[in-house]
Amino acid sequence: MRRNLSSTILLLLLVSICEAQPIQQSYSIAYLPQGFVLRNLSSIGFNGITRTPISGVLNSNPALLSDFDGVAIGASYQLETKIDTAWFAGMGHARHRLELPQSISLTIPMKNFRFGVGANQLFNSQFDYGEIEGALTWQPDGSFLTTDIHPMKYETIFQFSGGIAYQSNIPGGNGILSIGLQYNHAELTHIMDWGTDNQNLFEDYDFNLRSSNISYGFTYTLTDYYIPLVRIAFFQENKFEFTGNMSDSNVEIDVVGYVPKRNHFGIMLQPNDRTIITGDYSVVEWNDINAFKDKLLNTHEFSANIGYELNRCLTTSIGLFATDHQRKDEADLFAPYDMKATYLLLGVQYVFDHVEFDVSFVDSHFRSEDWRKQSIIKVGLGFKIG
């Protein structure tokens, strides 16, 4: 796709360099909604609030560590279709670094405690600005050159976590309470490829930033209370804030990026030995971030899943996930802002002896805005040891 520079310079938000008095600029990173990975996706749901497979336990409610009685290790991979138009002026989005897993996890029991370590991808985006004809590059002597470029921005956020959970029976009843706490460290990598043979004409905007937070949650499970099992759960993920600075003799750039705070509420019902029903509600708190307080509404997410055990080894499921990411402002630049999406899920989980194999396929073409239409497949593999 080709564009004239004059029609895209405001959208690119790239800083030009000239021999003048230093200029203060702000550069936002990791803001594309499609880049925030459905990281808790599995055959048994979307958010990992009330249950999770082995491969997703360290990117889910930390209280769910208590569901694993023995040592367990798992990993998952996720593939997504490219979105040709994911942002204004036809800019596209795709997942990159496909050789890297979506998540890895290890859980270890010790009496009533469970410990876990793991990693997962929070954000993954290859942002395609398209081909731009006649981009201007200033030279030290005051002249400038024109060249055709095809900028690509690569951003990933990896989260590394360590968690602990404690489970206890409630005295005088048939309830079980599990509480979990998790420390998370996130690494953001930003790479800008200008798409030209003469990279020296442009500034180097490659950098790494770090941030940390704490997440926590609980589950409360009742057995044989009218139906075989009822579970309620709460899970809070606190925000990550990435800040940095880039500068040279001509420009100073403040770099800012966020992963917003999320509050999750969930319920799980097991009406019989073969059927499990889950429902989740989540709030993504963009208003908790000063940079987005006047720009974005809080995002509300709903998901539901029904799983049915065909036999001792094989369980199938169907599910739905809806998100309403919206802007507050009505500026012409941001109209339309096509970010609402509804995903449909088909899942299969196969458990044999000590091996757990989980496959989920989701698609958002049925009822989503154009910028969010894509298909995703995720495969998880887990092993129970001992």
XYZ file of C-alpha atoms in Angstrom:
386
model
C 0.000 0.000 0.000
C 1.395 3.427 -0.990
C 0.638 6.746 0.646
C 1.647 10.361 0.137
C 3.614 11.717 3.080
C 1.391 14.774 3.538
C -1.669 12.580 4.192
C -0.004 10.401 6.807
C 2.498 12.530 8.737
C 0.062 13.154 11.612
C -0.905 9.502 11.828
C 2.630 8.185 11.908
C 3.527 10.208 15.012
C 7.177 9.939 14.048
C 9.633 12.653 15.050
C 11.589 14.417 12.309
C 15.111 15.575 13.094
C 16.473 18.962 12.101
C 19.382 21.238 13.045
C 17.399 23.479 15.377
C 16.791 24.160 19.053
C 16.031 20.902 20.954
C 12.340 19.923 20.927
C 10.455 17.982 23.623
C 8.273 15.201 22.194
C 6.122 12.412 23.630
C 6.005 8.991 21.984
C 3.298 6.453 22.906
C 4.088 2.747 22.653
C 2.124 -0.522 22.834
C -1.247 1.181 22.370
C -2.817 -0.849 19.545
C -5.819 -2.739 21.048
C -5.316 -5.709 18.715
C -1.814 -6.164 20.121
C -3.100 -7.040 23.602
C -3.057 -10.815 23.365
C -5.981 -13.024 24.427
C -3.354 -14.583 26.651
C -5.698 -16.658 28.832
C -7.421 -18.265 25.863
C -7.908 -22.019 26.110
C -10.517 -24.646 25.263
C -12.141 -23.994 28.644
C -12.534 -20.228 28.346
C -10.981 -16.835 27.718
C -9.925 -15.249 31.000
C -8.557 -17.948 33.329
C -10.587 -16.713 36.279
C -12.332 -19.869 37.527
C -10.314 -22.604 35.764
C -7.256 -22.994 33.558
C -5.222 -25.669 31.760
C -1.690 -26.459 32.909
C -0.135 -24.366 30.143
C -1.919 -21.167 31.256
C -1.790 -21.308 35.034
C 0.781 -18.490 35.498
C -1.143 -16.036 33.303
C -4.439 -16.715 35.072
C -5.915 -16.205 38.528
C -3.019 -17.155 40.866
C -5.495 -18.898 43.199
C -5.925 -21.549 40.486
C -2.485 -22.926 41.371
C -4.366 -24.854 44.062
C -6.142 -26.927 41.408
C -2.930 -28.843 40.663
C -2.065 -31.557 43.174
C 1.281 -32.554 41.725
C 4.225 -31.096 39.835
C 3.033 -29.882 36.429
C 4.745 -28.231 33.476
C 3.149 -26.750 30.364
C 3.557 -24.511 27.333
C 1.344 -23.029 24.629
C 1.683 -21.517 21.146
C -0.686 -19.052 19.525
C -1.158 -18.079 15.863
C -3.293 -15.223 14.524
C -4.334 -14.060 11.077
C -3.133 -10.671 9.892
C -5.496 -7.681 10.038
C -4.811 -5.673 6.877
C -6.610 -2.579 8.186
C -6.234 -2.348 11.956
C -5.790 1.410 12.408
C -6.317 4.670 10.563
C -5.240 5.144 6.925
C -5.136 1.407 6.305
C -2.334 0.594 8.738
C -2.117 -3.130 9.453
C -1.374 -5.460 12.364
C 0.054 -8.975 12.595
C 1.627 -11.175 15.255
C 5.402 -11.624 14.975
C 8.137 -13.751 16.560
C 6.011 -16.822 15.895
C 8.788 -19.130 17.056
C 8.292 -18.004 20.672
C 5.685 -19.688 22.915
C 2.648 -17.799 24.129
C 3.145 -19.163 27.650
C 5.182 -21.566 29.761
C 4.466 -22.671 33.337
C 5.709 -24.845 36.184
C 3.758 -25.639 39.370
C 5.052 -27.339 42.524
C 2.889 -28.436 45.501
C 3.923 -28.336 49.167
C 1.192 -29.400 51.601
C -1.576 -26.796 51.384
C 0.623 -24.427 49.383
C 1.265 -24.310 45.651
C 4.171 -22.509 44.007
C 4.538 -21.597 40.376
C 6.810 -19.814 37.913
C 6.152 -18.987 34.300
C 6.095 -16.502 31.454
C 3.604 -15.292 28.869
C 3.148 -12.662 26.184
C 0.982 -9.674 27.147
C 1.392 -7.700 23.929
C 2.528 -8.669 20.447
C 2.239 -6.443 17.391
C 3.870 -5.935 14.031
C 2.438 -2.526 13.093
C 2.566 -1.924 9.327
C 2.479 1.776 8.363
C 2.429 0.994 4.642
C 4.670 2.384 1.919
C 5.265 6.137 2.031
C 6.522 7.971 -1.033
C 8.770 10.993 -0.754
C 9.597 10.972 2.949
C 11.813 13.946 3.874
C 15.090 13.486 5.768
C 17.035 16.532 6.916
C 20.798 16.674 6.482
C 23.387 18.374 8.726
C 24.038 21.067 6.082
C 20.378 22.135 6.150
C 19.360 20.398 2.946
C 17.082 17.388 2.741
C 16.634 14.209 0.784
C 13.472 12.411 -0.294
C 13.203 8.644 -0.196
C 10.498 5.960 -0.276
C 10.100 4.084 3.021
C 7.920 1.292 4.454
C 8.038 1.638 8.266
C 7.281 -1.401 10.445
C 7.047 -1.160 14.230
C 7.651 -4.362 16.232
C 6.543 -4.412 19.873
C 6.330 -7.219 22.408
C 5.707 -7.334 26.152
C 6.739 -10.507 27.959
C 5.610 -11.102 31.523
C 7.687 -13.268 33.886
C 5.836 -14.386 37.013
C 6.223 -16.178 40.307
C 3.137 -17.087 42.328
C 1.964 -18.765 45.501
C -1.466 -20.080 46.509
C -2.900 -21.444 49.730
C -5.988 -23.651 49.988
C -8.058 -24.433 53.060
C -11.386 -26.031 53.907
C -13.902 -23.692 55.519
C -14.735 -24.956 59.046
C -18.290 -26.188 59.540
C -19.160 -26.363 55.856
C -18.373 -27.900 52.510
C -16.603 -24.875 51.072
C -12.958 -24.629 49.961
C -11.160 -21.281 49.832
C -8.030 -20.679 47.776
C -6.123 -17.396 47.732
C -3.219 -16.549 45.456
C -0.574 -13.856 45.107
C 1.715 -13.306 42.136
C 4.703 -11.070 41.370
C 5.012 -10.047 37.717
C 7.946 -8.513 35.882
C 7.374 -7.260 32.331
C 9.910 -6.589 29.556
C 8.873 -4.358 26.634
C 10.864 -4.465 23.387
C 10.359 -1.796 20.704
C 12.001 -1.996 17.275
C 11.423 0.412 14.380
C 12.379 -0.769 10.894
C 12.129 2.121 8.453
C 12.000 -0.144 5.401
C 14.780 1.481 3.411
C 18.248 0.411 2.389
C 19.674 3.613 3.879
C 18.736 3.242 7.560
C 21.282 5.952 8.476
C 18.866 8.593 7.204
C 16.580 7.952 10.197
C 16.920 7.923 13.963
C 17.295 4.667 15.884
C 14.101 4.085 17.878
C 14.987 0.644 19.261
C 14.807 0.239 23.030
C 13.771 -1.990 25.958
C 11.778 -0.950 29.031
C 10.781 -2.747 32.252
C 7.975 -2.626 34.789
C 6.672 -4.756 37.681
C 3.434 -5.280 39.588
C 1.508 -7.593 41.915
C -1.654 -9.525 41.040
C -3.892 -11.472 43.386
C -7.106 -13.453 43.427
C -9.259 -16.005 45.197
C -11.660 -18.831 44.454
C -14.400 -20.147 46.716
C -15.714 -23.589 45.822
C -18.826 -25.313 47.156
C -19.340 -29.013 46.535
C -22.680 -30.849 46.675
C -24.607 -27.626 47.176
C -27.755 -28.348 45.146
C -25.479 -29.193 42.223
C -22.140 -31.052 42.291
C -19.981 -27.898 42.187
C -20.235 -24.102 42.334
C -17.220 -21.779 42.233
C -16.971 -17.988 42.425
C -13.740 -16.124 41.805
C -12.109 -12.700 41.735
C -8.807 -11.786 40.097
C -7.060 -8.401 39.896
C -4.182 -7.587 37.561
C -2.537 -4.272 38.399
C -1.208 -2.017 35.664
C 2.249 -1.947 34.159
C 3.720 1.472 33.407
C 6.672 1.772 31.033
C 8.570 5.071 30.905
C 11.838 6.015 29.280
C 13.661 8.706 27.376
C 15.391 8.945 24.033
C 17.464 11.949 23.061
C 20.144 13.280 20.734
C 21.432 16.771 19.959
C 18.143 17.830 18.352
C 15.240 16.190 20.114
C 14.231 14.792 23.495
C 11.546 12.120 23.484
C 9.588 10.901 26.498
C 8.513 7.303 25.898
C 5.334 6.102 27.652
C 3.363 2.870 27.513
C 0.874 1.022 29.703
C -0.810 -2.298 30.282
C -3.986 -1.233 32.127
C -5.337 -2.571 35.387
C -7.949 -5.331 35.049
C -10.551 -6.590 37.514
C -12.085 -9.996 36.768
C -15.157 -11.671 38.267
C -16.141 -15.241 37.446
C -18.521 -18.074 38.245
C -18.324 -21.773 37.402
C -21.187 -24.256 37.624
C -21.023 -28.015 37.282
C -24.668 -29.153 37.042
C -23.685 -32.789 36.416
C -20.597 -34.966 36.090
C -20.147 -34.190 32.381
C -20.971 -30.479 32.006
C -19.128 -27.363 33.174
C -20.429 -23.822 32.566
C -18.349 -20.689 33.179
C -19.182 -16.990 32.966
C -16.764 -14.073 33.379
C -16.959 -10.281 33.521
C -13.886 -8.055 33.339
C -13.232 -4.309 33.517
C -10.144 -2.846 31.828
C -9.485 0.425 33.668
C -8.194 2.898 31.070
C -9.487 5.726 33.296
C -6.858 4.694 35.848
C -4.180 5.983 33.436
C -3.808 9.781 33.234
C -2.715 9.675 29.596
C -5.988 7.958 28.575
C -8.433 9.370 31.149
C -9.944 11.862 28.690
C -9.524 9.669 25.609
C -10.708 6.128 26.332
C -13.681 4.631 28.124
C -13.127 1.709 30.445
C -13.444 -1.527 28.483
C -16.038 -4.080 29.587
C -15.514 -7.701 28.606
C -17.939 -10.618 28.891
C -17.266 -14.274 28.227
C -19.107 -17.566 28.651
C -18.139 -21.161 27.973
C -19.846 -24.571 28.070
C -17.749 -27.726 28.183
C -19.085 -31.258 27.786
C -17.106 -34.421 28.597
C -17.649 -36.907 25.784
C -15.684 -39.613 27.578
C -13.038 -39.989 30.263
C -10.353 -38.421 28.040
C -12.089 -36.018 25.653
C -13.931 -32.768 26.409
C -15.361 -30.381 23.822
C -16.501 -26.813 24.396
C -18.056 -23.749 22.815
C -17.716 -20.183 24.043
C -18.147 -16.476 23.397
C -16.087 -13.398 24.274
C -17.193 -9.765 23.734
C -15.186 -6.563 24.226
C -16.326 -2.936 23.757
C -13.090 -0.930 23.536
C -14.229 2.680 22.800
C -12.939 6.249 22.760
C -14.418 9.170 24.704
C -13.448 11.901 22.262
C -15.279 12.434 18.992
C -12.418 14.014 17.033
C -12.683 13.464 13.275
C -9.239 11.867 13.313
C -10.628 8.995 15.400
C -13.881 8.433 13.521
C -14.740 5.710 12.942
C -12.964 3.856 15.758
C -13.786 0.255 14.939
C -12.614 -1.706 17.979
C -15.644 -3.618 19.275
C -15.314 -7.364 18.840
C -17.100 -10.631 19.532
C -15.135 -13.885 19.372
C -16.654 -17.345 19.028
C -14.736 -20.310 20.475
C -14.512 -23.988 19.615
C -12.295 -26.031 21.924
C -11.088 -29.561 22.516
C -9.162 -30.901 25.495
C -7.687 -34.391 25.542
C -6.336 -35.801 28.803
C -4.644 -39.165 28.903
C -2.732 -40.419 31.918
C -0.269 -37.583 32.731
C -0.641 -35.646 29.468
C -3.031 -32.755 28.778
C -3.517 -31.528 25.195
C -5.589 -28.380 24.669
C -6.670 -26.839 21.333
C -8.823 -23.747 20.881
C -9.968 -21.959 17.750
C -11.629 -18.529 17.871
C -12.959 -16.289 15.144
C -14.293 -12.719 15.278
C -15.586 -12.290 11.707
C -19.208 -13.028 12.589
C -19.946 -9.909 14.660
C -17.031 -7.496 15.011
C -15.917 -4.161 13.607
C -13.638 -4.356 10.584
C -10.488 -3.504 12.544
C -10.955 -6.511 14.861
C -11.828 -9.290 12.412
C -9.375 -12.169 12.716
C -8.969 -15.878 13.463
C -6.806 -17.325 16.244
C -5.646 -20.840 17.008
C -3.903 -21.801 20.223
C -2.365 -25.128 21.209
C -1.394 -25.999 24.770
C 0.492 -29.012 26.110
C 0.834 -29.976 29.760
C 2.470 -32.776 31.732
C 1.729 -33.917 35.270
C 4.742 -35.421 37.012
C 4.133 -37.894 39.797
